[in-house]
XYZ file of N, CA, C and O in Angstrom:
848
model
N 1.290 -1.596 -6.995
C 2.331 -0.831 -7.930
C 3.049 -0.282 -7.136
O 3.289 0.373 -6.641
N 4.457 -0.925 -7.707
C 5.846 -0.091 -7.049
C 6.621 0.265 -8.657
O 6.414 0.762 -9.358
N 7.714 1.213 -7.886
C 8.605 1.631 -8.837
C 8.664 1.134 -10.288
O 8.562 1.305 -11.490
N 8.907 -0.542 -10.250
C 9.201 -1.663 -11.090
C 7.754 -1.816 -12.171
O 8.217 -2.143 -13.332
N 6.858 -1.424 -11.473
C 5.530 -1.530 -12.251
C 4.968 -0.449 -12.913
O 3.822 -0.474 -13.564
N 5.692 0.752 -12.765
C 5.193 1.800 -13.469
C 6.029 2.301 -14.535
O 7.340 1.867 -14.187
N 5.155 2.476 -15.848
C 6.114 2.251 -17.330
C 6.903 3.214 -16.975
O 6.683 4.460 -16.277
N 8.154 3.341 -17.454
C 9.075 4.380 -17.754
C 8.716 5.279 -18.933
O 8.872 6.656 -18.877
N 7.783 4.933 -19.628
C 7.126 5.944 -20.724
C 6.061 6.267 -20.368
O 5.312 6.142 -21.484
N 5.620 6.919 -19.071
C 4.056 7.097 -18.880
C 4.054 8.692 -19.772
O 2.804 8.703 -19.650
N 4.819 9.313 -20.160
C 3.627 10.211 -20.980
C 4.962 10.300 -22.267
O 5.725 11.545 -22.197
N 4.974 9.522 -22.798
C 5.644 10.166 -24.593
C 4.795 10.085 -25.167
O 3.773 9.718 -25.826
N 5.256 11.309 -26.205
C 4.425 11.757 -27.626
C 5.944 12.086 -28.438
O 6.774 12.352 -28.492
N 5.558 11.516 -29.921
C 6.612 11.906 -30.766
C 5.004 12.129 -31.565
O 4.156 11.908 -31.904
N 6.247 12.684 -32.695
C 5.576 13.419 -33.849
C 4.824 12.093 -35.188
O 5.808 10.875 -35.261
N 3.587 12.324 -35.462
C 3.182 10.892 -36.757
C 3.866 11.004 -37.506
O 3.400 10.037 -38.197
N 4.222 12.308 -38.499
C 5.078 11.921 -39.237
C 5.749 13.144 -39.750
O 5.687 14.058 -38.800
N 6.879 13.164 -40.769
C 7.760 14.192 -40.729
C 7.117 15.679 -40.923
O 7.722 16.540 -40.712
N 5.892 15.650 -41.252
C 5.786 17.251 -41.637
C 5.001 17.976 -40.054
O 5.167 19.141 -40.087
N 5.052 16.809 -38.916
C 4.200 17.851 -37.915
C 5.800 18.081 -36.731
O 7.014 17.582 -37.030
N 5.791 19.055 -36.050
C 6.797 19.543 -35.389
C 7.019 18.351 -34.223
O 6.317 17.983 -33.703
N 8.511 18.221 -34.113
C 8.547 17.268 -33.102
C 8.353 17.491 -31.639
O 8.242 18.511 -31.269
N 7.610 16.729 -30.546
C 7.237 16.674 -29.431
C 8.101 15.982 -28.719
O 9.052 15.152 -28.370
N 7.943 17.172 -27.126
C 9.063 16.518 -26.198
C 8.219 14.796 -26.128
O 7.594 14.482 -25.567
N 9.522 14.107 -25.002
C 9.425 13.083 -24.980
C 9.623 13.182 -23.124
O 10.879 13.355 -22.483
N 8.645 12.729 -22.370
C 8.703 12.906 -20.952
C 8.571 11.458 -20.572
O 7.503 10.663 -20.567
N 9.690 11.232 -19.430
C 9.682 9.663 -18.717
C 9.443 9.771 -17.564
O 9.070 10.963 -17.081
N 9.023 8.616 -16.823
C 8.869 8.612 -15.454
C 10.205 9.419 -14.832
O 9.642 9.980 -13.891
N 11.416 8.711 -14.714
C 12.389 9.449 -14.223
C 12.482 11.322 -14.571
O 12.976 11.767 -13.455
N 11.690 11.750 -15.402
C 11.414 13.169 -15.348
C 10.729 13.941 -14.455
O 10.828 15.182 -13.839
N 9.491 13.030 -14.081
C 8.820 13.769 -13.278
C 8.536 12.932 -11.683
O 7.763 13.328 -10.783
N 9.295 12.237 -11.495
C 9.820 11.978 -9.923
C 10.634 12.082 -9.591
O 12.235 12.580 -9.993
N 11.291 12.347 -8.281
C 12.025 12.438 -7.375
C 12.505 11.608 -6.549
O 12.539 11.765 -5.098
N 13.269 10.211 -6.814
C 13.419 9.039 -6.174
C 12.683 8.563 -5.877
O 11.060 8.869 -5.872
N 12.563 7.585 -4.717
C 11.402 6.429 -3.933
C 11.633 6.631 -2.529
O 12.622 7.392 -1.814
N 10.534 6.220 -1.901
C 10.808 6.077 -0.562
C 11.304 4.605 -0.576
O 11.712 4.067 -1.083
N 11.657 3.980 0.977
C 12.297 2.813 1.325
C 11.599 1.820 0.435
O 12.406 0.436 0.022
N 10.490 1.611 0.191
C 9.428 0.336 -0.394
C 9.349 0.497 -1.805
O 8.028 0.018 -2.839
N 10.324 1.532 -2.577
C 10.426 1.873 -3.958
C 9.038 2.458 -4.730
O 8.282 2.241 -5.732
N 8.222 3.058 -3.454
C 7.027 4.057 -4.002
C 7.535 5.249 -4.819
O 8.232 5.930 -4.014
N 7.143 5.862 -5.831
C 8.022 6.779 -6.063
C 7.557 8.145 -5.474
O 6.092 8.121 -5.221
N 8.530 8.962 -5.581
C 8.186 10.435 -5.280
C 7.868 11.038 -6.242
O 8.833 11.788 -6.950
N 6.783 12.393 -6.269
C 6.583 12.922 -7.163
C 7.131 14.391 -6.907
O 7.654 14.923 -6.492
N 7.395 14.592 -8.322
C 8.743 16.132 -8.283
C 7.562 17.088 -8.194
O 6.627 17.084 -9.211
N 8.039 18.032 -7.521
C 7.398 19.596 -7.693
C 7.831 20.420 -8.255
O 9.108 20.329 -8.550
N 6.761 20.612 -9.021
C 7.368 21.792 -10.342
C 7.489 23.226 -9.310
O 6.384 24.061 -9.103
N 8.788 23.317 -9.464
C 8.904 25.035 -8.903
C 8.965 26.149 -9.675
O 7.926 26.906 -9.408
N 9.344 26.239 -10.799
C 9.793 27.152 -11.647
C 9.007 26.221 -13.122
O 9.770 25.353 -13.767
N 7.741 26.325 -13.552
C 7.444 25.798 -14.797
C 8.154 26.325 -16.111
O 8.454 24.998 -16.731
N 8.361 27.381 -16.218
C 8.927 27.719 -17.570
C 10.540 27.002 -17.641
O 10.487 26.375 -18.383
N 11.173 26.851 -16.180
C 12.262 26.117 -16.206
C 12.462 24.365 -16.643
O 13.211 24.399 -17.223
N 11.126 24.136 -16.050
C 10.664 22.769 -16.067
C 10.575 22.177 -17.620
O 10.886 21.359 -18.003
N 9.649 23.316 -18.240
C 9.071 23.384 -19.647
C 10.599 23.155 -20.339
O 10.420 22.233 -21.467
N 10.982 24.071 -20.224
C 12.020 24.570 -21.196
C 13.237 23.243 -20.846
O 14.263 23.502 -21.832
N 13.299 22.239 -19.983
C 14.184 21.151 -19.769
C 14.302 20.456 -20.613
O 15.286 19.440 -20.907
N 13.306 20.167 -21.332
C 13.477 19.391 -22.583
C 13.335 19.689 -23.709
O 13.590 20.937 -24.197
N 13.889 19.088 -25.164
C 14.057 19.385 -25.661
C 13.585 18.461 -27.071
O 13.190 17.235 -27.330
N 12.140 19.143 -27.861
C 11.964 20.903 -27.274
C 11.003 20.715 -26.343
O 10.903 19.693 -25.675
N 11.142 22.091 -25.418
C 10.034 22.474 -24.650
C 8.822 21.606 -24.510
O 8.222 21.654 -25.413
N 8.082 21.008 -23.282
C 7.154 20.440 -23.085
C 6.157 21.349 -23.268
O 6.096 22.103 -22.279
N 5.381 21.030 -24.039
C 3.954 21.488 -23.961
C 2.648 21.651 -22.651
O 3.249 20.475 -21.669
N 2.204 22.760 -22.104
C 1.544 21.811 -20.957
C 0.542 21.128 -20.973
O 0.222 20.295 -19.937
N -0.211 20.814 -22.472
C -0.738 19.603 -22.443
C -0.420 18.342 -22.233
O -0.728 17.417 -21.593
N 1.237 18.285 -22.434
C 2.115 17.239 -22.435
C 2.556 16.629 -20.897
O 2.314 16.043 -20.585
N 2.852 18.283 -20.056
C 2.794 17.907 -18.944
C 1.524 17.663 -18.092
O 1.734 16.691 -17.019
N 0.684 18.349 -18.369
C -0.565 17.754 -17.583
C -0.743 16.347 -17.784
O -1.246 15.469 -17.088
N -0.772 15.735 -19.409
C -0.807 14.324 -19.209
C 0.124 13.774 -18.420
O -0.198 12.589 -18.101
N 1.325 13.776 -18.553
C 2.345 13.243 -17.790
C 2.065 13.261 -16.236
O 1.669 12.080 -15.862
N 1.671 14.370 -15.324
C 1.041 14.136 -13.923
C 0.180 13.398 -13.924
O -0.491 12.991 -13.278
N -1.047 13.660 -15.170
C -2.051 13.123 -14.718
C -2.276 11.648 -14.649
O -2.933 10.607 -13.909
N -1.596 10.989 -15.475
C -1.088 9.666 -15.849
C -0.388 9.002 -14.166
O -0.818 8.254 -13.958
N 0.431 9.568 -13.827
C 1.232 9.414 -12.609
C 0.244 9.322 -11.653
O 0.063 8.206 -10.414
N -0.564 10.534 -11.741
C -1.620 10.318 -10.585
C -2.582 9.316 -10.580
O -2.903 8.537 -9.212
N -2.967 8.810 -11.784
C -4.004 7.593 -11.995
C -3.171 6.265 -11.405
O -3.495 5.777 -11.039
N -2.090 6.775 -11.266
C -0.957 5.491 -10.824
C -1.111 5.064 -9.570
O -1.153 4.176 -9.071
N -0.805 6.292 -8.972
C -0.767 6.698 -7.475
C -2.477 5.965 -6.828
O -2.097 6.013 -5.580
N -3.369 6.514 -7.597
C -4.494 6.211 -7.021
C -4.541 4.406 -7.218
O -5.430 4.352 -5.926
N -4.042 3.720 -7.642
C -4.733 2.598 -7.817
C -3.529 1.898 -6.567
O -3.508 1.099 -5.786
N -2.026 2.453 -6.269
C -1.467 2.117 -5.031
C -2.196 2.187 -4.067
O -2.335 1.469 -2.944
N -3.225 3.595 -3.866
C -3.482 3.984 -2.911
C -4.641 2.481 -2.606
O -4.829 2.554 -1.360
N -5.387 2.125 -4.015
C -6.258 1.211 -3.651
C -5.872 0.059 -2.942
O -6.263 -0.560 -2.012
N -4.958 -0.509 -3.443
C -3.821 -1.708 -2.816
C -3.674 -1.431 -1.744
O -3.883 -2.784 -0.520
N -2.922 -0.422 -1.281
C -2.507 0.046 0.428
C -3.566 -0.407 1.287
O -3.328 -0.694 2.333
N -4.662 0.541 1.092
C -6.039 0.558 1.638
C -6.724 -0.595 1.765
O -7.039 -1.352 2.933
N -6.586 -1.906 0.759
C -6.983 -3.072 1.063
C -6.157 -3.760 2.031
O -6.721 -4.443 2.996
N -4.925 -3.803 1.793
C -3.900 -4.169 2.434
C -3.842 -3.848 4.032
O -3.860 -4.639 4.926
N -4.113 -3.029 4.514
C -4.006 -2.119 5.516
C -5.428 -2.662 6.379
O -5.200 -3.029 7.628
N -6.371 -2.655 5.904
C -7.637 -3.411 6.355
C -7.723 -4.962 6.864
O -7.709 -5.447 7.695
N -6.871 -5.573 5.749
C -6.672 -6.796 5.798
C -5.683 -7.140 7.091
O -5.920 -8.056 8.227
N -4.442 -6.483 7.452
C -3.691 -6.326 8.559
C -4.351 -5.936 9.654
O -4.064 -6.588 10.692
N -5.223 -5.283 9.583
C -6.094 -4.847 10.606
C -7.221 -5.879 11.573
O -7.540 -5.743 12.345
N -7.580 -6.597 10.349
C -8.620 -7.667 10.678
C -7.482 -8.965 11.319
O -8.058 -9.506 12.164
N -6.455 -9.033 10.637
C -5.880 -10.504 11.119
C -5.080 -10.131 12.642
O -4.765 -11.062 12.922
N -4.671 -9.318 12.610
C -3.896 -8.959 14.016
C -4.470 -9.668 15.227
O -4.119 -10.060 15.939
N -5.834 -8.937 15.265
C -6.731 -9.091 16.634
C -6.718 -10.869 16.707
O -6.834 -11.575 17.599
N -7.072 -11.639 15.399
C -7.109 -12.989 15.108
C -5.841 -13.422 16.004
O -5.994 -14.488 16.403
N -5.000 -13.192 15.204
C -3.456 -14.046 15.832
C -3.436 -13.992 17.615
O -2.551 -14.727 18.210
N -3.408 -12.190 17.775
C -3.510 -12.234 19.649
C -4.322 -12.858 20.136
O -4.128 -13.557 21.185
N -5.600 -13.302 19.558
C -6.707 -14.464 20.240
C -6.256 -15.792 20.047
O -6.078 -16.370 21.394
N -5.383 -16.111 19.437
C -4.771 -17.261 19.474
C -3.660 -17.370 20.077
O -3.982 -18.220 20.875
N -2.813 -16.414 20.047
C -1.992 -16.275 21.260
C -2.457 -16.525 22.716
O -2.008 -17.430 23.532
N -3.532 -15.863 23.041
C -4.085 -16.043 24.286
C -4.753 -16.992 24.363
O -4.243 -17.654 25.577
N -5.161 -17.953 23.496
C -5.611 -19.277 23.640
C -4.521 -20.416 23.989
O -4.926 -21.050 25.131
N -3.695 -20.090 23.263
C -2.422 -21.270 23.627
C -1.633 -21.053 24.877
O -1.294 -21.975 25.666
N -1.893 -19.811 25.454
C -1.147 -19.525 26.799
C -2.094 -19.995 27.802
O -1.520 -20.176 28.925
N -3.266 -19.811 27.592
C -4.347 -20.364 28.383
C -4.250 -21.920 28.636
O -4.126 -22.579 29.686
N -4.095 -22.823 27.319
C -3.940 -23.975 27.274
C -2.513 -24.650 28.334
O -2.679 -25.665 28.830
N -1.486 -23.644 27.845
C 0.145 -23.823 28.695
C -0.141 -23.681 29.788
O 0.248 -24.843 31.044
N -0.773 -22.908 30.603
C -1.242 -22.634 32.519
C -2.230 -23.869 32.643
O -1.433 -24.329 33.711
N -3.565 -24.502 31.643
C -4.094 -25.544 32.232
C -2.916 -26.933 32.528
O -3.128 -27.652 32.918
N -1.835 -26.962 31.260
C -1.374 -27.958 31.599
C -0.363 -28.097 32.627
O -0.061 -29.080 33.449
N 0.086 -26.927 33.244
C 0.886 -26.973 33.703
C 0.301 -26.819 35.258
O 0.684 -27.550 36.403
N -1.059 -26.804 35.336
C -1.620 -27.037 36.651
C -2.258 -28.349 36.691
O -3.157 -28.549 37.631
N -2.225 -29.261 35.387
C -2.486 -30.511 35.201
C -4.137 -30.658 35.007
O -4.814 -31.490 35.949
N -4.469 -29.640 34.373
C -6.137 -29.394 34.595
C -6.452 -29.436 33.012
O -5.568 -29.330 32.042
N -7.368 -29.305 32.745
C -8.494 -29.564 31.145
C -9.095 -28.468 31.105
O -9.572 -27.354 32.393
N -9.092 -27.973 29.838
C -9.914 -26.652 29.577
C -11.421 -26.805 29.086
O -11.553 -28.269 28.094
N -12.522 -26.453 29.464
C -13.204 -26.385 29.071
C -13.665 -25.264 28.021
O -13.863 -24.076 28.753
N -14.402 -25.415 26.915
C -14.662 -24.536 26.144
C -15.958 -24.940 25.263
O -16.517 -25.926 25.635
N -16.370 -24.059 24.425
C -17.917 -24.297 23.461
C -16.923 -24.144 22.266
O -16.590 -23.430 21.740
N -17.320 -25.076 21.564
C -17.320 -24.743 20.280
C -18.571 -24.869 19.145
O -19.446 -25.344 19.108
N -18.259 -24.153 17.832
C -19.451 -24.005 17.182
C -20.038 -25.277 16.268
O -19.281 -25.764 15.155
N -21.044 -25.522 16.384
C -21.501 -26.807 15.411
C -22.530 -26.130 13.939
O -22.466 -26.675 12.989
N -22.741 -25.392 14.400
C -23.451 -24.174 13.275
C -23.668 -23.066 13.707
O -23.143 -22.291 14.807
N -24.592 -21.939 12.582
C -24.631 -21.006 13.017
C -24.759 -20.302 14.655
O -24.434 -19.286 15.087
N -25.883 -20.947 15.289
C -26.369 -20.501 16.192
C -26.118 -21.562 17.188
O -27.019 -21.632 18.137
N -25.532 -22.915 16.733
C -25.548 -24.074 17.896
C -24.246 -24.278 18.144
O -23.346 -24.696 17.412
N -24.209 -24.580 19.255
C -22.818 -24.651 20.382
C -22.650 -25.728 21.023
O -23.628 -26.098 21.689
N -21.476 -26.554 21.276
C -21.685 -28.078 21.991
C -20.274 -27.541 23.182
O -19.244 -26.848 22.784
N -20.585 -27.753 24.264
C -19.551 -27.916 25.005
C -18.545 -28.810 25.299
O -19.035 -30.163 24.894
N -17.157 -28.995 25.337
C -16.196 -29.654 25.459
C -15.349 -29.632 26.168
O -14.562 -28.242 26.716
N -14.119 -30.934 26.453
C -13.791 -30.601 27.602
C -11.759 -30.653 26.893
O -12.093 -32.210 26.179
N -10.711 -30.041 26.708
C -10.083 -29.984 26.040
C -8.871 -30.742 27.055
O -8.274 -30.064 27.966
N -8.224 -32.031 26.386
C -6.827 -32.544 27.401
C -5.519 -32.042 27.413
O -5.600 -31.825 26.089
N -5.444 -31.264 28.082
C -4.181 -30.393 27.787
C -2.827 -30.979 28.544
O -1.755 -30.412 27.965
N -2.964 -32.318 28.733
C -1.748 -32.761 29.438
C -0.345 -33.236 28.184
O 0.449 -33.437 28.609
N -1.270 -33.313 27.107
C -0.549 -33.588 25.785
C 0.263 -32.512 25.631
O 1.205 -32.497 24.378
N -0.347 -31.122 25.504
C 0.264 -29.855 24.774
C 0.568 -29.811 23.663
O 1.529 -29.523 22.921
N -0.501 -30.635 22.783
C -0.607 -30.169 21.630
C -1.722 -29.589 20.712
O -2.870 -29.302 21.528
N -1.507 -29.002 19.726
C -2.646 -27.668 19.407
C -2.495 -27.879 17.755
O -1.328 -27.939 17.338
N -3.267 -27.455 17.162
C -3.725 -27.777 15.738
C -3.531 -26.199 14.997
O -4.852 -25.507 16.067
N -2.753 -25.639 14.386
C -2.910 -24.155 14.380
C -3.328 -24.622 12.297
O -2.784 -24.970 11.580
N -4.369 -23.490 12.097
C -4.568 -23.128 10.610
C -3.761 -22.467 9.885
O -3.418 -21.225 10.501
N -2.998 -22.455 8.823
C -1.984 -21.819 8.296
C -2.581 -21.321 6.633
O -1.693 -20.497 5.903
N -3.626 -21.593 6.590
C -4.115 -20.916 5.370
C -4.352 -21.935 4.296
O -3.671 -23.049 4.347
N -5.184 -21.596 3.235
C -5.313 -22.531 2.261
C -5.590 -23.654 2.331
O -5.271 -25.023 2.093
N -6.672 -24.197 3.414
C -7.080 -25.176 4.302
C -5.817 -26.031 4.758
O -5.832 -27.395 4.162
N -4.928 -25.511 5.152
C -3.782 -26.278 5.732
C -4.148 -26.336 7.310
O -4.159 -24.905 7.769
N -3.572 -27.380 7.796
C -3.681 -27.171 9.183
C -2.428 -27.943 9.572
O -2.385 -29.393 9.276
N -1.603 -27.700 10.842
C -0.677 -28.507 11.132
C -0.284 -28.532 12.713
O -0.983 -28.096 13.058
N -0.050 -29.922 13.171
C -0.208 -30.039 14.775
C 1.021 -29.583 15.188
O 2.500 -29.665 14.686
N 1.564 -28.715 16.223
C 2.533 -28.262 16.923
C 2.335 -28.268 18.567
O 1.463 -28.898 19.355
N 3.363 -28.303 19.179
C 3.520 -28.298 20.500
C 2.921 -26.470 20.866
O 3.182 -25.928 20.215
N 2.595 -26.601 22.457
C 2.308 -25.505 22.812
C 3.435 -24.163 22.320
O 3.007 -23.261 22.186
N 4.554 -24.693 22.990
C 5.685 -23.946 22.748
C 5.920 -23.340 21.437
O 6.268 -22.169 21.233
N 6.291 -24.457 20.485
C 6.218 -24.257 19.178
C 5.232 -23.131 18.421
O 5.399 -22.288 17.576
N 3.960 -23.372 18.948
C 2.634 -22.665 18.427
C 2.666 -21.000 18.813
O 2.522 -20.653 18.142
N 3.142 -21.091 20.036
C 3.294 -19.517 20.791
C 4.654 -18.907 20.103
O 4.195 -17.704 19.857
N 6.019 -19.643 19.808
C 6.648 -18.935 18.942
C 6.191 -18.818 17.780
O 6.494 -17.677 17.225
N 5.358 -19.196 17.016
C 4.928 -19.093 15.596
C 4.281 -18.412 15.567
O 4.352 -17.316 14.755
N 3.244 -18.120 16.482
C 2.535 -16.759 16.475
C 2.809 -15.711 16.850
O 1.968 -14.716 16.403
N 3.712 -15.591 17.753
C 4.360 -14.354 18.229
C 5.220 -13.824 17.102
O 5.036 -12.962 16.914
N 5.765 -14.859 16.056
C 6.690 -14.095 15.075
C 5.762 -13.713 14.146
O 5.809 -12.627 13.171
N 4.376 -14.142 14.045
C 3.446 -13.880 12.963
C 2.886 -12.546 13.470
O 2.744 -11.335 12.865
N 2.636 -12.332 14.951
C 2.067 -10.958 15.362
C 3.074 -9.998 14.950
O 3.105 -9.078 14.469
N 4.065 -10.221 14.982
C 5.595 -9.261 15.475
C 5.412 -8.696 13.876
O 5.493 -7.471 13.242
N 5.550 -9.658 12.682
C 5.612 -9.604 11.342
C 4.204 -9.044 11.108
O 4.524 -7.322 10.376
N 3.207 -9.258 11.232
C 1.589 -8.607 11.219
C 1.606 -6.970 11.514
O 1.528 -6.080 10.907
N 2.647 -6.491 12.860
C 1.970 -5.438 13.115
C 3.202 -4.273 12.465
O 3.385 -3.193 12.071
N 4.322 -5.383 12.200
C 5.569 -4.049 11.374
C 5.242 -3.850 9.859
O 5.100 -2.795 9.277
N 4.027 -4.934 8.952
C 3.656 -4.669 8.131
C 2.499 -3.758 7.780
O 2.333 -2.596 7.280
N 1.922 -3.632 9.215
C 0.748 -2.551 9.221
C 1.147 -1.341 9.574
O 0.867 -0.669 8.609
N 2.712 -1.195 9.800
C 3.113 0.220 10.561
C 3.449 0.412 8.550
O 3.715 1.944 8.833
N 3.809 -0.411 8.007
C 4.864 0.064 7.171
C 3.532 0.427 5.896
O 3.917 1.260 5.208
N 2.804 -0.224 5.790
C 1.614 -0.041 5.043
C 1.276 1.644 5.498
O 0.328 2.491 4.387
N 0.776 1.856 6.736
C 0.395 2.797 7.192
C 0.973 4.110 6.641
O 0.614 4.957 6.048
N 2.795 3.833 6.699
C 3.331 4.986 6.071
C 3.211 4.939 5.033
O 3.158 6.441 4.166
N 3.337 4.168 4.195
C 3.237 3.716 2.645
C 2.296 4.726 2.187
O 1.798 5.332 1.115
N 0.857 4.271 2.703
C -0.514 5.091 2.074
C -0.582 6.366 2.697
O -1.023 7.161 1.805
N 0.064 6.994 3.571
C -0.007 8.327 3.705
C 1.146 8.927 2.683
O 0.693 10.113 2.262
N 2.328 8.139 2.443
C 3.308 8.600 1.600
C 2.258 8.855 0.286
O 2.681 10.062 -0.132
N 1.584 7.800 -0.282
C 1.086 7.913 -1.323
C -0.090 8.966 -1.481
O -0.327 9.786 -2.515
N -0.674 9.276 -0.295
C -1.708 10.157 -0.712
C -0.985 11.704 -0.579
O -1.525 12.572 -1.269
N 0.382 11.977 -0.048
C 0.794 12.952 -0.199
C 1.641 13.204 -1.526
O 1.214 14.502 -2.123
N 1.472 11.825 -2.266
C 2.097 12.000 -3.825
C 0.739 12.815 -4.633
O 1.202 13.335 -5.674
N 0.250 12.263 -4.600
C -1.351 12.639 -5.321
C -1.862 13.818 -5.005
O -1.963 14.551 -5.992
N -1.596 14.481 -3.902
C -1.769 15.722 -3.894
C -0.784 16.510 -4.407
O -0.894 17.829 -4.991
N 0.188 16.190 -4.420
C 1.346 17.004 -5.390
C 1.405 16.825 -6.540
O 1.590 17.999 -7.371
N 0.407 15.505 -6.883
C 0.619 15.410 -8.431
C -0.641 16.667 -8.802
O -0.421 17.268 -9.984
N -1.909 16.650 -8.031
C -3.083 17.468 -8.448
C -2.608 19.057 -8.326
O -2.867 20.050 -9.041
N -1.691 19.429 -7.632
C -0.710 20.939 -7.440
C -0.490 21.055 -8.375
O -0.523 21.986 -9.390
N 0.339 20.045 -9.018
C 1.194 20.415 -10.388
C 0.373 20.340 -11.529
O 0.520 21.646 -12.411
N -0.590 19.474 -11.297
C -1.585 19.606 -12.667
C -2.418 21.211 -12.714
O -2.442 21.668 -13.746
N -3.006 21.431 -11.614
C -3.411 23.104 -11.359
C -2.303 23.922 -11.632
O -2.746 25.016 -12.417
N -0.972 24.249 -11.442
C -0.118 24.808 -11.689
C 0.417 25.226 -12.566
O 0.297 26.169 -13.288
N 0.369 23.890 -13.537
C 0.592 23.583 -15.064
C -0.816 24.666 -15.740
O -0.519 25.307 -16.641
N -1.524 24.133 -15.819
C -2.973 24.574 -16.332
C -2.931 26.228 -16.226
O -3.207 27.329 -16.867
N -2.707 26.793 -14.911
C -3.263 28.381 -14.696
C -1.830 28.724 -15.727
O -1.951 30.114 -15.691
N -0.419 28.233 -15.429
C 0.634 28.965 -15.980
C 0.556 28.652 -17.717
O 0.727 29.878 -18.118
N -0.521 28.088 -18.420
C -0.959 27.849 -19.578
C -1.866 29.263 -19.516
O -1.732 29.771 -21.026
N -2.556 29.534 -19.100
C -3.692 30.287 -19.148
C -2.987 31.806 -19.019
O -3.596 32.558 -19.840
N -1.921 32.114 -18.262
C -1.499 33.242 -18.110
C -0.608 33.232 -19.386
O -0.749 34.758 -19.877
N -0.415 32.274 -19.853
C 0.759 32.613 -21.241
C 0.134 32.769 -22.311
O -0.068 33.876 -22.951
N -1.473 32.215 -22.219
C -2.189 33.040 -23.081
C -2.921 34.179 -23.250
O -3.039 34.652 -24.232
N -3.193 34.523 -22.105
C -3.716 35.728 -21.763
C -2.705 36.982 -22.437
O -3.046 37.756 -22.983
N -1.371 36.457 -21.976
C -0.559 37.486 -22.510
C 0.274 37.768 -24.048
O 0.260 38.676 -24.366
N -0.106 36.080 -24.382
C 0.024 36.125 -25.812
C -0.863 36.983 -26.655
O -0.690 37.874 -27.333
N -2.184 37.002 -26.215
C -3.351 37.513 -26.654
C -3.260 39.315 -26.050
O -3.800 39.839 -27.507
N -3.003 39.437 -25.266
C -2.890 40.743 -25.192
C -1.749 41.443 -25.578
O -2.048 42.880 -26.404
N -0.779 41.077 -25.734
C 0.363 41.312 -26.917
C 0.105 41.460 -28.547
O 0.784 42.494 -28.832
N -0.498 40.778 -28.903
C -0.987 40.947 -30.258
C -2.491 41.902 -30.733
O -1.952 42.254 -31.654
N -2.744 42.128 -29.454
C -3.761 43.319 -29.439
C -2.937 44.718 -29.455
O -3.631 45.582 -29.645
């Protein structure tokens, strides 16, 4: 979920009939303060709740403000889950790519030495067989995903794997940064909800004391 996927009518309330008082309309743009580089919204911190509530026409009620930030909080929790899964996938894939790069370089070395490579391959869960790999032709097959395997020269394979490694590491760096950013936005939402709730309690107490 990114900016374009979060509805702009995140907390819209309207009067159901002409006899009800009009209710403020809070959109996504009212409760965020821009986005990060990858379009994840930045939660707007409510510094002055009275001023923020009064910026709407009519003034936004505590219930509406809490509802808006609660909805945004739920969206951020979804983003957090997606980023956590993406980070775990990248952390798993990078060692596999590095292992493949190491293997291709080993085969290239054997080719330069005019030697073959001795290895063991898996026949079943606990059954392995010994094999001798002819490195003289300089050909290797790589899995590309979706049951697709293509043939590459050692040089082509090394170039492809190195590019994939670089992209995976950059993706991991980006997703780690986004995950930290998203968690900060969740905290800001929670702080805003708590502050609005306490502000409402103080108002009700002051109103009750004034009436007495």
